[in-house]
mmCIF file of C-alpha atoms in Angstrom:
data_model
loop_
_atom_site.group_PDB
_atom_site.id
_atom_site.type_symbol
_atom_site.label_atom_id
_atom_site.label_comp_id
_atom_site.label_asym_id
_atom_site.label_seq_id
_atom_site.Cartn_x
_atom_site.Cartn_y
_atom_site.Cartn_z
ATOM 1 C CA MET A 1 -0.164 2.373 11.020
ATOM 2 C CA ALA A 2 -1.960 -0.856 10.177
ATOM 3 C CA GLU A 3 -1.205 -4.010 12.107
ATOM 4 C CA GLU A 4 1.040 -6.281 10.018
ATOM 5 C CA TYR A 5 1.922 -9.971 10.221
ATOM 6 C CA GLU A 6 4.943 -11.410 8.441
ATOM 7 C CA ASN A 7 5.991 -15.021 8.045
ATOM 8 C CA LEU A 8 3.094 -16.503 10.004
ATOM 9 C CA PRO A 9 3.006 -20.309 9.859
ATOM 10 C CA ALA A 10 0.508 -21.657 7.315
ATOM 11 C CA ASP A 11 -1.599 -23.363 10.001
ATOM 12 C CA GLU A 12 -1.958 -20.083 11.905
ATOM 13 C CA ILE A 13 -3.035 -18.261 8.740
ATOM 14 C CA THR A 14 -5.546 -21.036 8.048
ATOM 15 C CA GLU A 15 -7.059 -20.593 11.511
ATOM 16 C CA HIS A 16 -7.402 -16.826 10.998
ATOM 17 C CA LEU A 17 -9.253 -17.438 7.721
ATOM 18 C CA LYS A 18 -11.497 -20.188 9.102
ATOM 19 C CA ASN A 19 -12.445 -17.875 11.958
ATOM 20 C CA GLY A 20 -13.493 -15.130 9.541
ATOM 21 C CA ARG A 21 -10.682 -12.707 10.333
ATOM 22 C CA LEU A 22 -10.289 -10.269 7.451
ATOM 23 C CA LEU A 23 -6.723 -9.581 6.337
ATOM 24 C CA THR A 24 -5.144 -8.063 3.249
ATOM 25 C CA ILE A 25 -2.104 -9.272 1.307
ATOM 26 C CA ASN A 26 0.528 -6.538 1.526
ATOM 27 C CA ARG A 27 0.364 -4.670 -1.765
ATOM 28 C CA CYS A 28 3.931 -3.372 -1.452
ATOM 29 C CA LYS A 29 5.521 -6.824 -1.809
ATOM 30 C CA ARG A 30 5.547 -9.615 -4.379
ATOM 31 C CA ASN A 31 3.659 -12.086 -2.252
ATOM 32 C CA GLY A 32 0.400 -13.937 -2.155
ATOM 33 C CA LEU A 33 -1.562 -16.795 -0.743
ATOM 34 C CA ILE A 34 -2.928 -19.970 -2.280
ATOM 35 C CA ILE A 35 -6.117 -20.821 -0.422
ATOM 36 C CA TYR A 36 -7.267 -24.433 -0.601
ATOM 37 C CA LYS A 37 -11.025 -24.890 -0.659
ATOM 38 C CA PRO A 38 -12.914 -28.219 -0.586
ATOM 39 C CA HIS A 39 -12.714 -28.796 -4.372
ATOM 40 C CA HIS A 40 -10.319 -26.184 -5.751
ATOM 41 C CA ALA A 41 -7.804 -23.520 -4.774
ATOM 42 C CA GLU A 42 -7.785 -19.747 -5.182
ATOM 43 C CA PHE A 43 -4.879 -17.337 -5.423
ATOM 44 C CA ALA A 44 -4.958 -13.971 -3.654
ATOM 45 C CA GLY A 45 -2.170 -11.616 -4.658
ATOM 46 C CA PRO A 46 -0.951 -8.226 -3.426
ATOM 47 C CA GLY A 47 -3.734 -5.969 -2.194
ATOM 48 C CA ALA A 48 -6.346 -8.741 -2.050
ATOM 49 C CA ALA A 49 -8.623 -9.444 0.876
ATOM 50 C CA VAL A 50 -8.365 -12.865 2.488
ATOM 51 C CA GLY A 51 -10.582 -14.221 5.202
ATOM 52 C CA GLY A 52 -13.843 -12.584 6.156
ATOM 53 C CA ASN A 53 -16.833 -14.376 4.635
ATOM 54 C CA CYS A 54 -14.828 -15.340 1.517
ATOM 55 C CA ASP A 55 -12.681 -18.024 3.077
ATOM 56 C CA LEU A 56 -14.642 -19.642 5.907
ATOM 57 C CA ASP A 57 -14.335 -22.930 3.976
ATOM 58 C CA CYS A 58 -10.539 -22.665 3.836
ATOM 59 C CA GLN A 59 -8.880 -26.019 4.488
ATOM 60 C CA ARG A 60 -5.240 -24.917 4.338
ATOM 61 C CA VAL A 61 -3.014 -22.335 2.694
ATOM 62 C CA THR A 62 0.328 -22.048 0.943
ATOM 63 C CA PRO A 63 2.123 -18.703 1.270
ATOM 64 C CA VAL A 64 3.780 -17.459 -1.920
ATOM 65 C CA GLY A 65 6.894 -15.344 -1.542
ATOM 66 C CA ASN A 66 7.652 -13.548 1.708
ATOM 67 C CA LEU A 67 4.016 -13.294 2.823
ATOM 68 C CA SER A 68 2.975 -10.166 4.652
ATOM 69 C CA LEU A 69 -0.607 -9.731 5.875
ATOM 70 C CA ILE A 70 -2.154 -6.449 6.980
ATOM 71 C CA VAL A 71 -5.298 -5.773 8.978
ATOM 72 C CA PRO A 72 -7.414 -3.333 6.915
ATOM 73 C CA GLU A 73 -8.241 -0.329 9.070
ATOM 74 C CA THR A 74 -11.084 1.446 7.298
ATOM 75 C CA PHE A 75 -14.181 0.627 5.303
ATOM 76 C CA ASP A 76 -12.443 1.957 2.185
ATOM 77 C CA ASP A 77 -9.420 -0.288 2.845
ATOM 78 C CA ARG A 78 -11.701 -3.320 3.114
ATOM 79 C CA GLN A 79 -13.716 -2.376 0.026
ATOM 80 C CA THR A 80 -10.565 -1.873 -2.037
ATOM 81 C CA ALA A 81 -9.145 -5.199 -0.840
ATOM 82 C CA TYR A 82 -12.317 -7.044 -1.870
ATOM 83 C CA LYS A 83 -12.203 -5.400 -5.313
ATOM 84 C CA ILE A 84 -8.580 -6.489 -5.729
ATOM 85 C CA ARG A 85 -9.465 -10.052 -4.674
ATOM 86 C CA ILE A 86 -12.060 -10.101 -7.458
ATOM 87 C CA GLN A 87 -9.422 -8.877 -9.941
ATOM 88 C CA TRP A 88 -7.087 -11.719 -8.930
ATOM 89 C CA LEU A 89 -9.928 -14.232 -9.324
ATOM 90 C CA ARG A 90 -10.638 -12.880 -12.814
ATOM 91 C CA LEU A 91 -6.960 -13.144 -13.751
ATOM 92 C CA MET A 92 -6.840 -16.764 -12.595
ATOM 93 C CA LYS A 93 -10.082 -17.480 -14.475
ATOM 94 C CA LYS A 94 -8.335 -16.567 -17.736
ATOM 95 C CA SER A 95 -6.159 -19.646 -17.285
ATOM 96 C CA THR A 96 -9.213 -21.893 -17.030
ATOM 97 C CA GLU A 97 -10.772 -20.775 -20.321
ATOM 98 C CA TYR A 98 -8.780 -23.329 -22.326
ATOM 99 C CA ASP A 99 -10.285 -26.765 -22.950
ATOM 100 C CA ASP A 100 -6.889 -28.444 -23.108
ATOM 101 C CA PRO A 101 -5.507 -29.162 -19.604
ATOM 102 C CA LEU A 102 -1.895 -28.629 -20.690
ATOM 103 C CA GLN A 103 -2.799 -25.223 -22.139
ATOM 104 C CA ARG A 104 -4.460 -24.282 -18.829
ATOM 105 C CA ALA A 105 -1.357 -25.351 -16.929
ATOM 106 C CA GLU A 106 0.978 -23.467 -19.294
ATOM 107 C CA LYS A 107 -1.121 -20.289 -19.131
ATOM 108 C CA LEU A 108 -1.125 -20.403 -15.332
ATOM 109 C CA MET A 109 2.628 -20.987 -15.162
ATOM 110 C CA PHE A 110 3.170 -18.093 -17.586
ATOM 111 C CA GLN A 111 1.097 -15.770 -15.382
ATOM 112 C CA PHE A 112 3.014 -16.756 -12.254
ATOM 113 C CA GLU A 113 6.399 -16.523 -14.013
ATOM 114 C CA ASN A 114 5.602 -12.932 -14.950
ATOM 115 C CA PHE A 115 5.000 -12.037 -11.329
ATOM 116 C CA PHE A 116 7.285 -14.238 -9.211
ATOM 117 C CA ASP A 117 10.901 -15.311 -9.571
ATOM 118 C CA SER A 118 11.767 -18.897 -10.493
ATOM 119 C CA GLN A 119 13.092 -19.670 -7.004
ATOM 120 C CA THR A 120 9.703 -18.797 -5.482
ATOM 121 C CA LEU A 121 7.845 -20.873 -8.076
ATOM 122 C CA ASP A 122 10.136 -23.863 -7.596
ATOM 123 C CA GLN A 123 9.115 -23.973 -3.917
ATOM 124 C CA LEU A 124 5.409 -24.286 -4.745
ATOM 125 C CA PRO A 125 3.960 -27.785 -5.078
ATOM 126 C CA ASP A 126 2.470 -28.996 -8.365
ATOM 127 C CA GLU A 127 -0.730 -29.784 -6.461
ATOM 128 C CA ALA A 128 -1.232 -26.099 -5.610
ATOM 129 C CA PHE A 129 -1.060 -25.027 -9.251
ATOM 130 C CA ALA A 130 -3.192 -27.996 -10.331
ATOM 131 C CA LEU A 131 -6.028 -27.027 -7.996
ATOM 132 C CA LEU A 132 -5.963 -23.446 -9.271
ATOM 133 C CA VAL A 133 -6.861 -24.480 -12.847
ATOM 134 C CA GLY A 134 -8.455 -27.907 -12.465
ATOM 135 C CA VAL A 135 -5.749 -30.189 -13.838
ATOM 136 C CA PHE A 136 -3.753 -33.099 -12.490
ATOM 137 C CA PRO A 137 -0.442 -32.357 -10.723
ATOM 138 C CA GLN A 138 1.306 -34.377 -13.462
ATOM 139 C CA THR A 139 0.031 -31.846 -16.031
ATOM 140 C CA ILE A 140 1.687 -29.051 -14.050
ATOM 141 C CA LYS A 141 4.895 -31.092 -13.918
ATOM 142 C CA THR A 142 4.762 -31.403 -17.732
ATOM 143 C CA ALA A 143 4.150 -27.658 -18.141
ATOM 144 C CA ARG A 144 7.081 -26.879 -15.839
ATOM 145 C CA ALA A 145 9.350 -29.225 -17.816
ATOM 146 C CA LYS A 146 8.474 -27.428 -21.069
ATOM 147 C CA ASP A 147 9.733 -24.166 -19.550
ATOM 148 C CA ASP A 148 13.135 -25.595 -18.670
#
């Protein structure tokens, strides 16, 4: 059975990532991690690798949902987790393909609304979403207001 960590404080998760520790987002739960980098943020969802060489420049994190992290045990587990991380990056990239900032914000919110419940999304700061798609937090606030 793989080693599992649930509900770790964000600063402890950040330290694991900065130190190069490779973990995987539990694929059996609706959870994820927003990873803040120097100039943007990335989202890693269920099954995705976090840490390792990918996130040495991590500045902080925001857990999404009831975060559960697992230590991948085998080479195949690690390889699969990296492939899933790439899939999540590609999904997030689809939100950035719009020139209009409000469209980018709306597309991102739509993607997250299809995966997480509104209570989970309401707990996430506008800044986190803004850094995922390169818009101002106020643009996220506007996109959220359109959904209400």
